[in-house]
PDB file of C-alpha atoms in Angstrom:
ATOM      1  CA  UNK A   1       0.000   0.000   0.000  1.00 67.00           C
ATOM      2  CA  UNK A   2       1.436   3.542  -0.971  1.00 81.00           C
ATOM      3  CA  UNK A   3       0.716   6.259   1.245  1.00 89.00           C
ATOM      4  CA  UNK A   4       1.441   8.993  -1.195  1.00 94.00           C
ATOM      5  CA  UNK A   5       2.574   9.806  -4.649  1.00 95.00           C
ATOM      6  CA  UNK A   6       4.463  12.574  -5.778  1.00 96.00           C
ATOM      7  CA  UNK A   7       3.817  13.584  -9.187  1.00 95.00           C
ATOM      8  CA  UNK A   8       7.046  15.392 -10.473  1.00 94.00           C
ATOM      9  CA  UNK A   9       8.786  15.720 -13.558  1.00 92.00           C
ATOM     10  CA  UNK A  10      12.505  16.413 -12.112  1.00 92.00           C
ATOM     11  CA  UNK A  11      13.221  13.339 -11.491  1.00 92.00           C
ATOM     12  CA  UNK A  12      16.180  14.379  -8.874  1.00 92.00           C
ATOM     13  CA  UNK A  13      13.574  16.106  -6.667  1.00 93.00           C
ATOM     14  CA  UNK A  14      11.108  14.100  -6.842  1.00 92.00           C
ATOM     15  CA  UNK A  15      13.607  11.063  -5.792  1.00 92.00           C
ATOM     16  CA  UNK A  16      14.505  13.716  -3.204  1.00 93.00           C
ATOM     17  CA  UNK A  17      11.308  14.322  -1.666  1.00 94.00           C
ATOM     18  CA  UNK A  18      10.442  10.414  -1.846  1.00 92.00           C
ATOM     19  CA  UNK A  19      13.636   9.600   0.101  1.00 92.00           C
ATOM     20  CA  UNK A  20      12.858  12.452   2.615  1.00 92.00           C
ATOM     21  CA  UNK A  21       9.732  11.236   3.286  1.00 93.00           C
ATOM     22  CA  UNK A  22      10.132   7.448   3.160  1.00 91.00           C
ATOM     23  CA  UNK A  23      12.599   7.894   6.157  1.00 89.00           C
ATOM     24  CA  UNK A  24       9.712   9.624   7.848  1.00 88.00           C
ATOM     25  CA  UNK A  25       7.839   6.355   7.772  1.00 87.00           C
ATOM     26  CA  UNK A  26       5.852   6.514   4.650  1.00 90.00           C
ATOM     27  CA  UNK A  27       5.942   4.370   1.515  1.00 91.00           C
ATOM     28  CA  UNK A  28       5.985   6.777  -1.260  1.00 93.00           C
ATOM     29  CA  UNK A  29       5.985   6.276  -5.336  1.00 94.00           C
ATOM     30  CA  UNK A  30       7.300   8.950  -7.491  1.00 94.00           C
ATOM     31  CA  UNK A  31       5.923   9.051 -11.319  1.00 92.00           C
ATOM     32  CA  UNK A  32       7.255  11.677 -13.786  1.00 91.00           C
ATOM     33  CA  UNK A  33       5.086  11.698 -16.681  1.00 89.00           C
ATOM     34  CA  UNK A  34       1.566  13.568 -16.861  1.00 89.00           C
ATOM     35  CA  UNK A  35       0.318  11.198 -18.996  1.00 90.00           C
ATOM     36  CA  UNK A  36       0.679   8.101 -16.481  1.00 89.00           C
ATOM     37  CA  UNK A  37      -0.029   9.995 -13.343  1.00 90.00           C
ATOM     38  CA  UNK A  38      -3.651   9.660 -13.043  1.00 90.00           C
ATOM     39  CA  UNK A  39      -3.078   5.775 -13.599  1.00 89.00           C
ATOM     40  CA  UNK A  40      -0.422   5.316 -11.074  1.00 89.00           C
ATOM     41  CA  UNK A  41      -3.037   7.093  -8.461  1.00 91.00           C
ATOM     42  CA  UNK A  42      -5.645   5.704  -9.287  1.00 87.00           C
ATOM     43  CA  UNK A  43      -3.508   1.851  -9.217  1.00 85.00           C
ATOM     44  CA  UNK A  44      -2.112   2.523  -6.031  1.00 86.00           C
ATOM     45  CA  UNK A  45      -5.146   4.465  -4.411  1.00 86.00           C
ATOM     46  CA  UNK A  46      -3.079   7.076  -1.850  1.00 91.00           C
ATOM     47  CA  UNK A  47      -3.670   8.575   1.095  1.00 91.00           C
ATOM     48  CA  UNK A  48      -2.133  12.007  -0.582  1.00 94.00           C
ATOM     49  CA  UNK A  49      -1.049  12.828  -3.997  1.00 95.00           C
ATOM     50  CA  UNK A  50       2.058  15.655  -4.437  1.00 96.00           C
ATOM     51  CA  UNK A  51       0.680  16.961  -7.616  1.00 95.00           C
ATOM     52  CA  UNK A  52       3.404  19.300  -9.718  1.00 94.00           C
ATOM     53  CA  UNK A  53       1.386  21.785 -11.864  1.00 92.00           C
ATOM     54  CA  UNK A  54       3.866  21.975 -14.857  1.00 90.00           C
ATOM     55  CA  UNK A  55       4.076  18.448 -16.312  1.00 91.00           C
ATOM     56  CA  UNK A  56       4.960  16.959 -19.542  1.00 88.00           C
ATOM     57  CA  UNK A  57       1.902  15.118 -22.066  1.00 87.00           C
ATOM     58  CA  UNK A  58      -0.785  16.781 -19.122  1.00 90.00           C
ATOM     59  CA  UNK A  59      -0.887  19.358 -16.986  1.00 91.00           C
ATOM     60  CA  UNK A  60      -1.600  19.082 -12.773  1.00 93.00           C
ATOM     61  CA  UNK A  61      -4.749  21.330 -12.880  1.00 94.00           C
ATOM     62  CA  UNK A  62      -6.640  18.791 -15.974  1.00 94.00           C
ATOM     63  CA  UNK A  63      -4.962  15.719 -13.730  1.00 94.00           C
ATOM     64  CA  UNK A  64      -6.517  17.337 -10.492  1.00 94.00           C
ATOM     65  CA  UNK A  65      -9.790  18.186 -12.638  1.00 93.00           C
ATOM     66  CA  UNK A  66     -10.275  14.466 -13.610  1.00 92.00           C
ATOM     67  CA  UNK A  67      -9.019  12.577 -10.834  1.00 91.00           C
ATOM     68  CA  UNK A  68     -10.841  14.832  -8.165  1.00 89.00           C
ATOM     69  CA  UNK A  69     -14.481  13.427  -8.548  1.00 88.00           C
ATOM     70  CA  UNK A  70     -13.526   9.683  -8.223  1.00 86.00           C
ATOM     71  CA  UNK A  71     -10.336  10.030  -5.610  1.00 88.00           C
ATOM     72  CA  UNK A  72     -11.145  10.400  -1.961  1.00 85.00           C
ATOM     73  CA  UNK A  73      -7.409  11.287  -0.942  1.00 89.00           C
ATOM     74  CA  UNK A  74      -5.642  14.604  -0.349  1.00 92.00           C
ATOM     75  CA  UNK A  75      -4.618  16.357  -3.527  1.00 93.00           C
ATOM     76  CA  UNK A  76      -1.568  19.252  -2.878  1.00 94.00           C
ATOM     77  CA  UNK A  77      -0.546  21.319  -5.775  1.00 92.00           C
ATOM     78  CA  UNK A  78       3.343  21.015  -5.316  1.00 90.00           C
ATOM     79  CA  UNK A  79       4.770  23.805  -7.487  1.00 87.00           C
ATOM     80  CA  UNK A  80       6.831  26.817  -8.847  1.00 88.00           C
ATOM     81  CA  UNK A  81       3.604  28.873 -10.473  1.00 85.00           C
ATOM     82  CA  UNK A  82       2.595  31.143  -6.905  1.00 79.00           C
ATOM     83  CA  UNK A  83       0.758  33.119  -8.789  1.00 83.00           C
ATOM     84  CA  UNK A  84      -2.496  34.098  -6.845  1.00 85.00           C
ATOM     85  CA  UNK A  85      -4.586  32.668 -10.074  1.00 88.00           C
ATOM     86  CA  UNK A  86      -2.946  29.756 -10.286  1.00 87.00           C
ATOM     87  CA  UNK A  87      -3.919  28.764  -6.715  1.00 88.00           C
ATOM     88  CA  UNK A  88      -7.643  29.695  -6.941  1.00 90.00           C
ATOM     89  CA  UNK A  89      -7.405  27.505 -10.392  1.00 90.00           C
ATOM     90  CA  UNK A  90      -5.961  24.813  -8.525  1.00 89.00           C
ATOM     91  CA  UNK A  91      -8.632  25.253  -4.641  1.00 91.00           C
ATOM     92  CA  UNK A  92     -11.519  25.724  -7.210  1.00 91.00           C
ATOM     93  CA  UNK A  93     -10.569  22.262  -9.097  1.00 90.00           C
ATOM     94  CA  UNK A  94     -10.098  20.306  -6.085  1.00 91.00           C
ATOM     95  CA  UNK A  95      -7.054  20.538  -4.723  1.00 91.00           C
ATOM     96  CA  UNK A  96      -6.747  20.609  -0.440  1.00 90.00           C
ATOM     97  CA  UNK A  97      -3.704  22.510  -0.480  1.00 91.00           C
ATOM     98  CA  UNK A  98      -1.610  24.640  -3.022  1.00 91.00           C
ATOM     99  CA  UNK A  99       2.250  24.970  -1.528  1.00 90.00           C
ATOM    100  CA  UNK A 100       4.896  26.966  -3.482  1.00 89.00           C
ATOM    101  CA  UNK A 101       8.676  25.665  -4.079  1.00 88.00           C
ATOM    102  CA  UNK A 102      10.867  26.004  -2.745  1.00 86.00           C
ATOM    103  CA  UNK A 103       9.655  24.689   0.311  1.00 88.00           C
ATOM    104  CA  UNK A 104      11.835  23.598   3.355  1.00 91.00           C
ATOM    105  CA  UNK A 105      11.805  19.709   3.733  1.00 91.00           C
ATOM    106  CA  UNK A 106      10.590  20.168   7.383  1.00 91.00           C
ATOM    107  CA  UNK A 107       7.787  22.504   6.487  1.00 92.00           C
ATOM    108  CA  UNK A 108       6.455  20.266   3.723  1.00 93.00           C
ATOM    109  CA  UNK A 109       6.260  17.264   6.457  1.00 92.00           C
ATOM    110  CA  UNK A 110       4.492  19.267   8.437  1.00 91.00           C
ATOM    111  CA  UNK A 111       1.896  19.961   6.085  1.00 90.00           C
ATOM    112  CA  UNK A 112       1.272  16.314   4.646  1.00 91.00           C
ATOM    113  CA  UNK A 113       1.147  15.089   8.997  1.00 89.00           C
ATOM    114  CA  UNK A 114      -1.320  17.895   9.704  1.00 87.00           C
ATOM    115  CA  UNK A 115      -3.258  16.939   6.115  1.00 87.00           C
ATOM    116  CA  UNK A 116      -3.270  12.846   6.841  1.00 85.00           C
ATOM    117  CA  UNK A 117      -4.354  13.812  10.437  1.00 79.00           C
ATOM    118  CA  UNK A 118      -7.582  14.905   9.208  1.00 72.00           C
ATOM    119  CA  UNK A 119      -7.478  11.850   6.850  1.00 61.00           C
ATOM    120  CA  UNK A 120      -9.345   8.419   8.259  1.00 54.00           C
ATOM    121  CA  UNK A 121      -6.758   6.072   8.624  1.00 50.00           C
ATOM    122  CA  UNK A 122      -7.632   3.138   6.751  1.00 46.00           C
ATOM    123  CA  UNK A 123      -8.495  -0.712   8.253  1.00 46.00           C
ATOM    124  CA  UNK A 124      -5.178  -1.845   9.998  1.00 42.00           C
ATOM    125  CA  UNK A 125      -5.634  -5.577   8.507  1.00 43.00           C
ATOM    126  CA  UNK A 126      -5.304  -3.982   5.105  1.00 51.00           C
ATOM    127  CA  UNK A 127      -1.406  -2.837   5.744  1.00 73.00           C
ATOM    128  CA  UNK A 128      -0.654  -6.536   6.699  1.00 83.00           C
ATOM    129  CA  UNK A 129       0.769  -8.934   4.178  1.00 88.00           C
ATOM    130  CA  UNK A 130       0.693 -12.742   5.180  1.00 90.00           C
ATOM    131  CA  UNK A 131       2.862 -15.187   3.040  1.00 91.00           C
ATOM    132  CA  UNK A 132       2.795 -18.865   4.895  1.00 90.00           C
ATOM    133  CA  UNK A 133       4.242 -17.874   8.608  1.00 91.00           C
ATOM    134  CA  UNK A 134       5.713 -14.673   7.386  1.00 94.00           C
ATOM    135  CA  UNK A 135       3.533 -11.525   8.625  1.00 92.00           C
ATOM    136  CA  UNK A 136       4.882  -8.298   7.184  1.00 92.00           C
ATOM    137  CA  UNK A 137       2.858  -5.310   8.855  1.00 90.00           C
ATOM    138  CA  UNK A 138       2.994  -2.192   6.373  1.00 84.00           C
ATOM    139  CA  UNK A 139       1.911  -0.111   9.262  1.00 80.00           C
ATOM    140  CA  UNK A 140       3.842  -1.144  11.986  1.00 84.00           C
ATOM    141  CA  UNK A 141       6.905  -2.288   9.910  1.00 87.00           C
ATOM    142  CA  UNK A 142       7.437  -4.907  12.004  1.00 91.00           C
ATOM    143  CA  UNK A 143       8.203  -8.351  10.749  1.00 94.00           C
ATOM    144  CA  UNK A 144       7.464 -11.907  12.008  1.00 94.00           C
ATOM    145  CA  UNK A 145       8.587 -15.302  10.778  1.00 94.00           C
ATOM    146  CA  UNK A 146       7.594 -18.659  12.032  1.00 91.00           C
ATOM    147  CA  UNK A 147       6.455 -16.330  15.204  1.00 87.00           C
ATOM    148  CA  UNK A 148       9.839 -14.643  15.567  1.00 92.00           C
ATOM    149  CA  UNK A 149      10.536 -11.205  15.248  1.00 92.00           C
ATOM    150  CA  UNK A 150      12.916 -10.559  12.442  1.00 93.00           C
ATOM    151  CA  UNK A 151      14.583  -7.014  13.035  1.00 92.00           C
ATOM    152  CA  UNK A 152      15.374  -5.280   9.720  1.00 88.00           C
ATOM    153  CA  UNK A 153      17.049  -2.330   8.753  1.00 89.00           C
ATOM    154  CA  UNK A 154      14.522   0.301   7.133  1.00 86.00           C
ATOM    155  CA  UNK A 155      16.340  -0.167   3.478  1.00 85.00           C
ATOM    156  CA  UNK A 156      15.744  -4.156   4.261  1.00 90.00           C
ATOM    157  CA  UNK A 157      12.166  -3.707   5.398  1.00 91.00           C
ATOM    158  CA  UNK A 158      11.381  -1.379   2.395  1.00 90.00           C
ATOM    159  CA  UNK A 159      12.816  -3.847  -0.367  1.00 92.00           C
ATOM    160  CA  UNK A 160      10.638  -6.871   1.307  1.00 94.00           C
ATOM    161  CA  UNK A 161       7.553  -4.855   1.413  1.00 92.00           C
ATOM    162  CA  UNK A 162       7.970  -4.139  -2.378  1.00 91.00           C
ATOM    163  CA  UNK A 163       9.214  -7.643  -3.199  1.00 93.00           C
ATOM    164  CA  UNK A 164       5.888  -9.071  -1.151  1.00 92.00           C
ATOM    165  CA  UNK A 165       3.690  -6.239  -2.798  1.00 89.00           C
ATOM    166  CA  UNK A 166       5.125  -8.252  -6.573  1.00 89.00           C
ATOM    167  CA  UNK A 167       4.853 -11.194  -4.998  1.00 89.00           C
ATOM    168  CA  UNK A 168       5.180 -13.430  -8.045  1.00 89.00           C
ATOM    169  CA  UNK A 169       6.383 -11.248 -10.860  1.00 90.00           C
ATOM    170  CA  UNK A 170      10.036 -10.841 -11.410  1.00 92.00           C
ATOM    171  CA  UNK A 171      10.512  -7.632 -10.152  1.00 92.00           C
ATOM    172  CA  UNK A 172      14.047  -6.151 -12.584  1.00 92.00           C
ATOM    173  CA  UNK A 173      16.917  -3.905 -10.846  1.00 90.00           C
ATOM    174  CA  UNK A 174      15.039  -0.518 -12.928  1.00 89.00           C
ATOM    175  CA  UNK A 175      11.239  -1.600 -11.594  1.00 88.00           C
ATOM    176  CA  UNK A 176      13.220  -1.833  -7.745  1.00 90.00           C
ATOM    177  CA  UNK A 177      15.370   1.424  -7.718  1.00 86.00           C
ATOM    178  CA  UNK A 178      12.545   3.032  -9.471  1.00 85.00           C
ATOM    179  CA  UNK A 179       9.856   2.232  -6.362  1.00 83.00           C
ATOM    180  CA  UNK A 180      12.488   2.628  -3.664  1.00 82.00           C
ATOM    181  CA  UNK A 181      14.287   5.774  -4.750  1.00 76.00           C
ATOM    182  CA  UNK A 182      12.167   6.857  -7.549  1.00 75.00           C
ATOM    183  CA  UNK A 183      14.833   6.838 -10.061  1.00 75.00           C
ATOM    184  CA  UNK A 184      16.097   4.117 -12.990  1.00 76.00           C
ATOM    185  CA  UNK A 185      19.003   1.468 -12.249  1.00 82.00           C
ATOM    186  CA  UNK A 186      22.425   3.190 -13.671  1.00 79.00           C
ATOM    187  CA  UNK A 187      24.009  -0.431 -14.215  1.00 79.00           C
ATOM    188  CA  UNK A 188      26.346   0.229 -11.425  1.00 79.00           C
ATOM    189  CA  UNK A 189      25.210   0.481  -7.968  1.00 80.00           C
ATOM    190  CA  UNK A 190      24.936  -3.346  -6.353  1.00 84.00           C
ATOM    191  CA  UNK A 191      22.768  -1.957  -3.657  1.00 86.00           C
ATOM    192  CA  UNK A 192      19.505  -3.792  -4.009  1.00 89.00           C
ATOM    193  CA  UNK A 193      21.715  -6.962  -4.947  1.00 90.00           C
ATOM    194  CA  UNK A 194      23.477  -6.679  -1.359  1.00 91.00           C
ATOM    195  CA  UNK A 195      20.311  -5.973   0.217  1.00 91.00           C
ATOM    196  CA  UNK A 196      18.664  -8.876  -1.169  1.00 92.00           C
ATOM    197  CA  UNK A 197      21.785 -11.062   0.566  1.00 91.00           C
ATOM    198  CA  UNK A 198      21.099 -10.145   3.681  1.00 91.00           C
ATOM    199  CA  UNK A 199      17.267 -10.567   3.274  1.00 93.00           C
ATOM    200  CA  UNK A 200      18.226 -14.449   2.477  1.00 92.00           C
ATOM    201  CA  UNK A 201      20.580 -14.963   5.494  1.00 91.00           C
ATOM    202  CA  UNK A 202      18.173 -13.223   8.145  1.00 91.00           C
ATOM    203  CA  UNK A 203      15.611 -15.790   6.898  1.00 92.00           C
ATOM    204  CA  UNK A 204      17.537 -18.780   5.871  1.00 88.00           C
ATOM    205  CA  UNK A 205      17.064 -18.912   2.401  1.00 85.00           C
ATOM    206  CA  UNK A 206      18.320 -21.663   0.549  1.00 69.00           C
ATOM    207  CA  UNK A 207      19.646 -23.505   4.105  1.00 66.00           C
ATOM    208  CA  UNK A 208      16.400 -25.417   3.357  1.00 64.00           C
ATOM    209  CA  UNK A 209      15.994 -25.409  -0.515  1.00 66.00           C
ATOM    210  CA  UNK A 210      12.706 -22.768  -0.293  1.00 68.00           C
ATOM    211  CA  UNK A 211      14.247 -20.062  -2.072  1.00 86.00           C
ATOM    212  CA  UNK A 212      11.966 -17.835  -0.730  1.00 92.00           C
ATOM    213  CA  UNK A 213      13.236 -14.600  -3.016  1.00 94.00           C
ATOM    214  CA  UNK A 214      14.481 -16.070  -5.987  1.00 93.00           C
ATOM    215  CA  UNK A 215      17.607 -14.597  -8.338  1.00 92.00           C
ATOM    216  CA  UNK A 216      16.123 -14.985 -11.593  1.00 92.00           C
ATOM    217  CA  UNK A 217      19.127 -14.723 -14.365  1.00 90.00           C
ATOM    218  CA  UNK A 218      19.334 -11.495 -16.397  1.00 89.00           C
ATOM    219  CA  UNK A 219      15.989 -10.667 -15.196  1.00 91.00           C
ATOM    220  CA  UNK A 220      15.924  -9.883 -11.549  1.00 92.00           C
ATOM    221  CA  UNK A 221      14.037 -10.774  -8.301  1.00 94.00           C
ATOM    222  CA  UNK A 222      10.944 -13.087  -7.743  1.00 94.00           C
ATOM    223  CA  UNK A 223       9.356 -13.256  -4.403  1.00 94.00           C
ATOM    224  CA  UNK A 224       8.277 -16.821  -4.144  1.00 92.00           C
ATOM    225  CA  UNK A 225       4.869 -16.535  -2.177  1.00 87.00           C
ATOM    226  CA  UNK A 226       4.642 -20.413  -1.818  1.00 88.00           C
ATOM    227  CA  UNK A 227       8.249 -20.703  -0.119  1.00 88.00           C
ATOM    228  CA  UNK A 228       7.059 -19.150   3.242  1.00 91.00           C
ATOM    229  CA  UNK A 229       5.419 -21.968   5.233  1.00 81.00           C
TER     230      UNK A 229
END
């Protein structure tokens, strides 16, 4: 489950303000192009959507004019155009919240916590994900195995809870770095590939044959839902 998505054509600041606030606690998904935007919110059905106003294929206001009737989330207007027009455009079309950049990181937190306060937090079951006798708690990001705890680092956590959320589709390096940091794979950085090591030894993958998150060849990672009992 993503809590919000930030809708931002620089793809360096909107990787910024995903990694800002994922270490705040909240799964985030960054998309860049206008055209896919109201897709990816609609998919992924957020709490909040960062919506930047200047966008390539379609603009934020026509996005925020479509979306608004059907989505039941908080809609900010996250962008350059201040212009006292441009935010009664954006409050008249449905937008909660019109901020200006550049905006202090700090600040901006502050506005989504007060704005998801006012939100109903949805059914706590939903944020669970149960594989066999693995429990993975979106909420709580707390992990249990076979009725153990399993302490993970927040980078570990956040790669199993988008491994489980594929469970069964081979998930590639690009499709990986792209939900985590909300930029493509540059070939180079062995990151996710080190991270996905010490995901198998804290659950003793392949001491037992399950292969619980497979390596699949030239491809990338499969999270085997059936290798969890």
């Amino acid at each position: 489950m993503i809590d919000i998505v930030v809708i931002e054509d620089d793809v360096r600041l909107g990787g910024l303000i995903a990694s800002y606030l994922e270490r705040h606690g909240y799964r985030v998904l960054h998309q860049a192009d206008g055209l896919c935007a109201e897709a990816t919110i609609t998919a992924h059905a957020p709490a909040m959507v960062l919506l930047d106003v200047t966008l390539p294929g379609r603009d934020g206001f026509e996005i925020c004019r479509s979306l608004r009737p059907r989505f039941e989330g908080v809609i900010c207007m996250l962008t350059a155009r201040t212009d006292d027009i441009d935010q009664v455009v954006g409050l008249e079309l449905g937008a909660d919240d019109y901020i200006g950049k550049p905006i202090e990181p700090r600040v901006l937190l502050a506005r989504i916590r007060a704005h998801l306060r006012r939100t109903p937090s949805p059914d706590k079951e939903s944020d669970a994900l149960v594989f066999g006798r693995l429990q993975l708690d979106r909420g709580t990001r707390e992990v249990r195995f076979r009725d153990l705890r399993i302490e993970l680092s927040a980078a570990e956590f956040d790669l199993l809870r988008v491994l489980a959320e594929g469970a069964g589709r081979i998930l590639s390096r690009d499709d990986l770095f792209k939900a985590l940091r909300g930029i493509g794979f540059d070939g180079a950085d062995r990151s996710i590939d080190a991270r996905v090591s010490r995901l198998r030894r804290r659950f003793g993958d392949d001491d037992d044959g399950s292969q619980r998150i497979k390596t699949v060849r030239g491809k990338g990672y499969l999270f085997n839902r059936d290798g969890w009992a």
